[in-house]
Short mmCIF file of N, CA and C in Angstrom, two decimals:
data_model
loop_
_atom_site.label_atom_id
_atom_site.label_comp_id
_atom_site.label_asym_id
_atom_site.label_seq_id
_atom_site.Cartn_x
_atom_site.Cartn_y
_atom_site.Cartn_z
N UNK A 19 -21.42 1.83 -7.36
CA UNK A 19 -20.36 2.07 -8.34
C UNK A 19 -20.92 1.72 -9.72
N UNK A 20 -20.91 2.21 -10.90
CA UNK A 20 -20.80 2.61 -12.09
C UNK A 20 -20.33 1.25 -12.93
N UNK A 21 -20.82 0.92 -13.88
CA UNK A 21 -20.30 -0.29 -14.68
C UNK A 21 -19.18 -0.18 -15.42
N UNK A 22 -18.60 1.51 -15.84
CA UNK A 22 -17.68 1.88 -15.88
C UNK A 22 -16.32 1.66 -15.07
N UNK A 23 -16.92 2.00 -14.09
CA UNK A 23 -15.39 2.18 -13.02
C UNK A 23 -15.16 0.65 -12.82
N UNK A 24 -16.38 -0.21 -12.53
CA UNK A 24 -15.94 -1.76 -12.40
C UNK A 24 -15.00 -2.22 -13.49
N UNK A 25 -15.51 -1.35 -15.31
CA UNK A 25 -14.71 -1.91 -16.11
C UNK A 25 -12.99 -1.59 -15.57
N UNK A 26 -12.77 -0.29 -15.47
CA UNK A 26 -11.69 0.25 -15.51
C UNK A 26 -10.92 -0.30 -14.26
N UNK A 27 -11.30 -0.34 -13.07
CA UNK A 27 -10.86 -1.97 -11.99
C UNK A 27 -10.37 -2.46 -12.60
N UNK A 28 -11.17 -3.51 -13.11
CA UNK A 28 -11.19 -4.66 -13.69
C UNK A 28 -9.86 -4.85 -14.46
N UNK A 29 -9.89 -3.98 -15.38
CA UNK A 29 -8.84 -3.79 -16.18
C UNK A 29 -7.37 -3.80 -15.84
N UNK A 30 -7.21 -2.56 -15.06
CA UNK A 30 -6.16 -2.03 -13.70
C UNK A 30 -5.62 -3.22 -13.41
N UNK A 31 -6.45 -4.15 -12.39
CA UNK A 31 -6.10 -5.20 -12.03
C UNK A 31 -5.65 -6.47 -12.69
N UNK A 32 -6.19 -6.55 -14.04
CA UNK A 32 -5.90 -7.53 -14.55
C UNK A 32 -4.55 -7.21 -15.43
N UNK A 33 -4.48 -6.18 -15.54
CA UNK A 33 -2.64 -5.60 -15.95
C UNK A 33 -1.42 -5.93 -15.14
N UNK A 34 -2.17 -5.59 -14.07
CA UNK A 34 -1.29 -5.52 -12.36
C UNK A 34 -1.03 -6.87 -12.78
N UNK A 35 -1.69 -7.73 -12.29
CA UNK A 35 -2.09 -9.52 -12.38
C UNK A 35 -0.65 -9.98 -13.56
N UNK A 36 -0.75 -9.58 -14.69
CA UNK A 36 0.02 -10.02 -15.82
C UNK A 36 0.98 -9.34 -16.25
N UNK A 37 1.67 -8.68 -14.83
CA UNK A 37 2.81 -7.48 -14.94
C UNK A 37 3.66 -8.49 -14.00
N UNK A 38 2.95 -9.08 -12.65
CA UNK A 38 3.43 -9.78 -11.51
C UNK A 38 3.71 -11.02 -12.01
N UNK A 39 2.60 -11.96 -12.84
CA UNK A 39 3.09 -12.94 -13.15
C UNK A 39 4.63 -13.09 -13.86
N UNK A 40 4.45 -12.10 -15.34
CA UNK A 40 5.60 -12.04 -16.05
C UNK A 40 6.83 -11.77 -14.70
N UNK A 41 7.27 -11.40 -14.19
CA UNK A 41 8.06 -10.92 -12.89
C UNK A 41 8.59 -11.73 -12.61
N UNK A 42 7.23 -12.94 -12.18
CA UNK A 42 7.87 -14.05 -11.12
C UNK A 42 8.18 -15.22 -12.22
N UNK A 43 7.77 -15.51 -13.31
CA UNK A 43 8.35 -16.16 -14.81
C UNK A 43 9.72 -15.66 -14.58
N UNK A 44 10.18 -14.43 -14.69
CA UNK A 44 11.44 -13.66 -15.17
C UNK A 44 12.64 -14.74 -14.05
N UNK A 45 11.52 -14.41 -12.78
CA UNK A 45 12.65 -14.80 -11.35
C UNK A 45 12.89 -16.15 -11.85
N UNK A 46 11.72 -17.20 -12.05
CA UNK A 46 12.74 -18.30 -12.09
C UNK A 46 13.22 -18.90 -13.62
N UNK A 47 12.77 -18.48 -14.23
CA UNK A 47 13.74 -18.17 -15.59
C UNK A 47 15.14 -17.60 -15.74
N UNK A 48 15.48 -16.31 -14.72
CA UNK A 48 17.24 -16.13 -14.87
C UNK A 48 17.42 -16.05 -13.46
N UNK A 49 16.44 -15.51 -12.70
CA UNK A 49 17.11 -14.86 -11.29
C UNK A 49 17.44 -16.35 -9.87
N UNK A 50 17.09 -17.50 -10.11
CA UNK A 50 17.02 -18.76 -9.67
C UNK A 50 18.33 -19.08 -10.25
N UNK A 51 19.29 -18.77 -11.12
CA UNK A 51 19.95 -19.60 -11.58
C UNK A 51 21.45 -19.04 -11.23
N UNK A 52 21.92 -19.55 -9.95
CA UNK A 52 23.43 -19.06 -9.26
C UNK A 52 24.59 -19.65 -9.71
N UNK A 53 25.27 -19.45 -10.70
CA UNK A 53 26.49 -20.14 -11.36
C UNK A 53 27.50 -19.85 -10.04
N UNK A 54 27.92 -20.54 -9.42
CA UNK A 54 29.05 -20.41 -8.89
C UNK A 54 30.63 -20.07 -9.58
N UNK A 55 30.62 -20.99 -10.92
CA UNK A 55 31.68 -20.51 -11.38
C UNK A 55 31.93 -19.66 -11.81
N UNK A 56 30.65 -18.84 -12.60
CA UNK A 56 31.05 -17.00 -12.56
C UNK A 56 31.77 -15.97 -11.50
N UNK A 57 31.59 -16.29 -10.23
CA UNK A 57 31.77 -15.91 -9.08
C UNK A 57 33.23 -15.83 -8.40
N UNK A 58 33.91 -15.82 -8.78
CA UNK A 58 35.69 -15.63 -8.35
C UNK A 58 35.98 -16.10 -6.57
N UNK A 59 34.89 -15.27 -5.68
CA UNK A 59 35.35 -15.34 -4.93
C UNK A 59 34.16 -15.86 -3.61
N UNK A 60 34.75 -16.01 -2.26
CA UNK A 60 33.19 -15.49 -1.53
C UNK A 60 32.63 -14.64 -1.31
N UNK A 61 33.19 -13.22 -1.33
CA UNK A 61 32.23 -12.15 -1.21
C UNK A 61 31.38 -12.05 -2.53
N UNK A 62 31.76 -12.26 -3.61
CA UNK A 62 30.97 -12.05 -5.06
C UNK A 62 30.24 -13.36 -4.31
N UNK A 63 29.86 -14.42 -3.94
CA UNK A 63 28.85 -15.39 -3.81
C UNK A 63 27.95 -15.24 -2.54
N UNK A 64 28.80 -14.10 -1.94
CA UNK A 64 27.89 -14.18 -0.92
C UNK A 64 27.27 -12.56 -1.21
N UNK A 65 27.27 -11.57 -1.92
CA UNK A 65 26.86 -10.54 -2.54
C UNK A 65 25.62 -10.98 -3.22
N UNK A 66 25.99 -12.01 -4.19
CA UNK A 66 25.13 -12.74 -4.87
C UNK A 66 23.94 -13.06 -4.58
N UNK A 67 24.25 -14.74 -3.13
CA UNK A 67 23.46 -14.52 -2.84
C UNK A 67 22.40 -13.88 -1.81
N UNK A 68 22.94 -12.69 -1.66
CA UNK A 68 21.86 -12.06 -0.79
C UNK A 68 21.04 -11.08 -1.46
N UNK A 69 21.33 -10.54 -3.01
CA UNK A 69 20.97 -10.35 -4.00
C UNK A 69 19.78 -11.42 -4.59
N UNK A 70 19.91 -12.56 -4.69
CA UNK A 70 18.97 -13.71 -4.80
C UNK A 70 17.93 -13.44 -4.06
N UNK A 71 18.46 -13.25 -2.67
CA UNK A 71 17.20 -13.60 -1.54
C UNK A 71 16.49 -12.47 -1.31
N UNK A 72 17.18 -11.13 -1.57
CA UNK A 72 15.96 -9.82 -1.84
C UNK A 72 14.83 -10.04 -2.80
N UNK A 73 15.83 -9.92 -4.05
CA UNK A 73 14.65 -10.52 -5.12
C UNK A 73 13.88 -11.85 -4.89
N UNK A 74 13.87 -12.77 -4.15
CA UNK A 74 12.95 -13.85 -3.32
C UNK A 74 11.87 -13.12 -2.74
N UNK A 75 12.37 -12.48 -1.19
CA UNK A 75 11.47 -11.60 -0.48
C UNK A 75 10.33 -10.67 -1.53
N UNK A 76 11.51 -9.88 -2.60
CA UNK A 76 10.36 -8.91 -3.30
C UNK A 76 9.12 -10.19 -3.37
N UNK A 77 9.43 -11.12 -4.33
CA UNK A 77 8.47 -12.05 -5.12
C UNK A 77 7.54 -12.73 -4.38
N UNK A 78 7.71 -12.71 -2.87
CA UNK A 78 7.39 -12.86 -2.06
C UNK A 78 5.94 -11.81 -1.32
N UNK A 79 6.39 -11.10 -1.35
CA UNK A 79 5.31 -9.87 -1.64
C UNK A 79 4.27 -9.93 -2.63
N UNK A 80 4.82 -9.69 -3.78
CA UNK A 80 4.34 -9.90 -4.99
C UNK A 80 3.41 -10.74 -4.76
N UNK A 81 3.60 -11.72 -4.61
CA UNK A 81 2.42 -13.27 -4.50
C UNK A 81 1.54 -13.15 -3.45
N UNK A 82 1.51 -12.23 -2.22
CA UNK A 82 0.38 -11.73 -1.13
C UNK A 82 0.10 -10.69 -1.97
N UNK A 83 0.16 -9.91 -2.97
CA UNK A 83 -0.47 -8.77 -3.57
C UNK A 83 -1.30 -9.45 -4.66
N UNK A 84 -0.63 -10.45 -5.54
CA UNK A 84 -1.37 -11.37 -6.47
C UNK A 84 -2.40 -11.74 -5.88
N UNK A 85 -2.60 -12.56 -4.54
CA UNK A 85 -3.44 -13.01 -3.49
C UNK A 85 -4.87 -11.95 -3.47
N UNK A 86 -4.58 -10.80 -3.32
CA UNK A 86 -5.28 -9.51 -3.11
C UNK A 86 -5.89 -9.11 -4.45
N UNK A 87 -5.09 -9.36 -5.63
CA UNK A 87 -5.60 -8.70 -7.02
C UNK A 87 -6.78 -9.56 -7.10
N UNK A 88 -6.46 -10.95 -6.96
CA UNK A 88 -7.47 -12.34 -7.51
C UNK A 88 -8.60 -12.07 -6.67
N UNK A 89 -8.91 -11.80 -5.28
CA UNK A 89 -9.88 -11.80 -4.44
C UNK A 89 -10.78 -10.25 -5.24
N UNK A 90 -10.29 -9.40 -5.30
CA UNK A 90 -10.55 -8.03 -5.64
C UNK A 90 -11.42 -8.43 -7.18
N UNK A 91 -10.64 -9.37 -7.93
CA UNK A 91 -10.81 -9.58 -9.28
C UNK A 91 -12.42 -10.81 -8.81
N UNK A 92 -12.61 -11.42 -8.01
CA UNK A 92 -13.48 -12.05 -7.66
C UNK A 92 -14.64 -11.21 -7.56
N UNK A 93 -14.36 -10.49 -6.80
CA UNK A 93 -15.13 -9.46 -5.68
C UNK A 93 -15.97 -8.54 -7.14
N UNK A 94 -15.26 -8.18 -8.14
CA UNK A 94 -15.93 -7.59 -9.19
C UNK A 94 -16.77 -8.22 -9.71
N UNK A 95 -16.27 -9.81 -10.10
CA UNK A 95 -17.50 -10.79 -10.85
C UNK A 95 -18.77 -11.00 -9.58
N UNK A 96 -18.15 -10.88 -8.17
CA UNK A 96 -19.94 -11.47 -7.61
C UNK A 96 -20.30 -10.25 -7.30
N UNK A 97 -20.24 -8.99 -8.12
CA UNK A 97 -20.35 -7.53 -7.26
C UNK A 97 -20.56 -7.29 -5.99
N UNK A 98 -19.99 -7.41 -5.27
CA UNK A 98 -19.16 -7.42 -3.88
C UNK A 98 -17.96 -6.28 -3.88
N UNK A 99 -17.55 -5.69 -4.88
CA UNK A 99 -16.41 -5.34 -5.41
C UNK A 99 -16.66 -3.51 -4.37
N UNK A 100 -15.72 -3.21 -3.93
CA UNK A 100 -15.59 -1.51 -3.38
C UNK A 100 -16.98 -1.39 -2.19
N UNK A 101 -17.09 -2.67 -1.61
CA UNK A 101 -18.28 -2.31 -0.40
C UNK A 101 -16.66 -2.93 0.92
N UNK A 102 -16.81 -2.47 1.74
CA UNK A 102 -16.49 -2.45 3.05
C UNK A 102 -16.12 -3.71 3.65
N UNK A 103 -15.60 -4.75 4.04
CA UNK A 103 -15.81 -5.73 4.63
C UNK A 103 -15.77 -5.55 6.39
N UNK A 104 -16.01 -4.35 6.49
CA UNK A 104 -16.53 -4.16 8.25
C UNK A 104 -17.19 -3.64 8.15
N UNK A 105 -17.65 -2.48 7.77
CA UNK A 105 -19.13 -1.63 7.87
C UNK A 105 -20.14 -1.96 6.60
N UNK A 106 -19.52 -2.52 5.46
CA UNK A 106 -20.89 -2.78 4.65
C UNK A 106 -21.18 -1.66 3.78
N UNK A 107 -20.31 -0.49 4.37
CA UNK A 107 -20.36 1.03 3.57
C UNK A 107 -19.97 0.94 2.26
N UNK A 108 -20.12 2.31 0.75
CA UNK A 108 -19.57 1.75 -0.26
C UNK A 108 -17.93 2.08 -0.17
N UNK A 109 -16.85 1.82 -0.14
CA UNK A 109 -15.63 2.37 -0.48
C UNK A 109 -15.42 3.58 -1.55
N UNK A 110 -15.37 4.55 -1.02
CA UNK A 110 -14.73 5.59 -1.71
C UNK A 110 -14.35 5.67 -3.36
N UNK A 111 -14.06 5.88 -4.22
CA UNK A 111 -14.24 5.44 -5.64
C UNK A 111 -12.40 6.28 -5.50
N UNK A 112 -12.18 7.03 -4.69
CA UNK A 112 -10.75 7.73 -4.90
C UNK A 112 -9.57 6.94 -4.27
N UNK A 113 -10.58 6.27 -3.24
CA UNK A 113 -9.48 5.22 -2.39
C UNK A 113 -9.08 4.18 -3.18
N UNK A 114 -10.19 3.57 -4.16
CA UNK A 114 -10.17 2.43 -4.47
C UNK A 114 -9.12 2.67 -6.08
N UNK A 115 -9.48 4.23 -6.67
CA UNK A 115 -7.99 4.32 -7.33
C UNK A 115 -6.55 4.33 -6.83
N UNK A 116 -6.62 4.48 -5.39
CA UNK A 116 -4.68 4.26 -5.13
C UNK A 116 -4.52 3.15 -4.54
N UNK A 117 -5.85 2.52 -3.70
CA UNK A 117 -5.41 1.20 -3.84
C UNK A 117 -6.53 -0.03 -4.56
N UNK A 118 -6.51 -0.44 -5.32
CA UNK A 118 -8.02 -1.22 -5.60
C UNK A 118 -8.03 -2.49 -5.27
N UNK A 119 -6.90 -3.11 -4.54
CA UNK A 119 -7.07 -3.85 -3.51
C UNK A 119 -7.69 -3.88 -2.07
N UNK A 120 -7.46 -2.68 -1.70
CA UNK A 120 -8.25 -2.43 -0.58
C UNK A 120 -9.54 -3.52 -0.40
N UNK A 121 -10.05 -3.14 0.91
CA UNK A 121 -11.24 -4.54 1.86
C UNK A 121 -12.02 -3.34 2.70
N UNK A 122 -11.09 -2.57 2.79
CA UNK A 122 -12.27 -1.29 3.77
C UNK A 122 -11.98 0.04 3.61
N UNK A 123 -12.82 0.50 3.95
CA UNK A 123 -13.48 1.89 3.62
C UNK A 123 -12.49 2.41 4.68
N UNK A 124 -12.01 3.72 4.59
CA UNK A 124 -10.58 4.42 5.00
C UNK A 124 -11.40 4.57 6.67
N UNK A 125 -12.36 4.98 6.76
CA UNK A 125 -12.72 4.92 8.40
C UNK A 125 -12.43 3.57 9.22
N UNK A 126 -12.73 2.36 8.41
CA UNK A 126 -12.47 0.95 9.44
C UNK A 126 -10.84 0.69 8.97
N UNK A 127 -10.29 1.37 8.03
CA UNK A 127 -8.64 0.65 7.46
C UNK A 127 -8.40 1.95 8.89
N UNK A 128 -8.60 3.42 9.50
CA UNK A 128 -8.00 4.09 10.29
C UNK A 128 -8.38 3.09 11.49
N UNK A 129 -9.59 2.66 11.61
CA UNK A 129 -9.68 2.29 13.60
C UNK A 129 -9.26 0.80 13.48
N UNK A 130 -8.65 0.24 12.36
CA UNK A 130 -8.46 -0.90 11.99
C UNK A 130 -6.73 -0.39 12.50
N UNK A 131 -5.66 0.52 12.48
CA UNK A 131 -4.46 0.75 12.03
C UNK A 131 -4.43 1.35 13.70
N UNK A 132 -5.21 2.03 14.66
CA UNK A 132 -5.54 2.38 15.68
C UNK A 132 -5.08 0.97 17.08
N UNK A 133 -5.81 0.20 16.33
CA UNK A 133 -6.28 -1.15 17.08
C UNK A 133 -4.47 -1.96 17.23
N UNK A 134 -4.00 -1.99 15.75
CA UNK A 134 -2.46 -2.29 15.75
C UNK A 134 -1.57 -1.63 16.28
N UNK A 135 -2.05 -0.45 16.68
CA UNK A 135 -0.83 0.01 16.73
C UNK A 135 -1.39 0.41 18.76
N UNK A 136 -2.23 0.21 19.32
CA UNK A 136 -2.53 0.28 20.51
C UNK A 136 -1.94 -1.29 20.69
N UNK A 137 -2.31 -2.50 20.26
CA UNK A 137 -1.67 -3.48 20.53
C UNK A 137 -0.44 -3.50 20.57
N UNK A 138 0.18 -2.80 19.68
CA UNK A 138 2.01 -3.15 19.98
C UNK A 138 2.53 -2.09 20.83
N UNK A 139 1.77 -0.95 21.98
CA UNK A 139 2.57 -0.35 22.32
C UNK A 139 2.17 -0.93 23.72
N UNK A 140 1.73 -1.99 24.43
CA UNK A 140 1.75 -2.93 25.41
C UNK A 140 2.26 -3.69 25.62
#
């Protein structure tokens, strides 16, 4: 891969990175904060909070994808960055634009998705 495309990664990711943080700032800056006395009734509190706890779950996500940006964002500084972590192959340069988190090359992410899904039908 190109010192280019590492820049433009690089970049990608570090947007991603400081799009998620601001997010999860936002959550516990307003979305943490359940006034009950706004709330009239129990269905408005219990609307509420299950409203709370989606936006939890999302942020929740969020922070295993953060997890993924930082390793990825690693993976560029020890150039390690778009090689395979099962075959060693280079990753695709088209894959690694829709996801640039990705860890493997679309042949081991298919017999990798093969393997799951033969396990759960036993």
């Amino acid at each position: 891969m190109n010192q280019r495309d590492l820049n433009r990664f690089k970049k990608r990711l570090l947007e991603e990175k400081a799009e998620l943080e601001e997010k999860a700032r936002q959550t516990l800056n307003e979305d943490m904060q359940l006034d009950v006395d706004d709330l009239p009734d129990e269905m408005d509190l219990a609307s509420s909070e299950y409203a709370q706890s989606m936006t939890f779950r999302l942020r929740g996500r969020e922070k295993v994808y953060l997890e993924k940006i930082d390793k990825a964002l690693k993976k560029i500084e020890e150039g390690e960055f778009g090689i395979c972590e099962e075959c060693g192959e280079e990753i695709d340069v088209k894959r690694l634009d829709v996801r640039p988190v990705t860890n493997l090359c679309i042949r081991c992410k298919e017999k990798q998705e093969r393997r799951e899904k033969s396990f759960t039908e036993e």
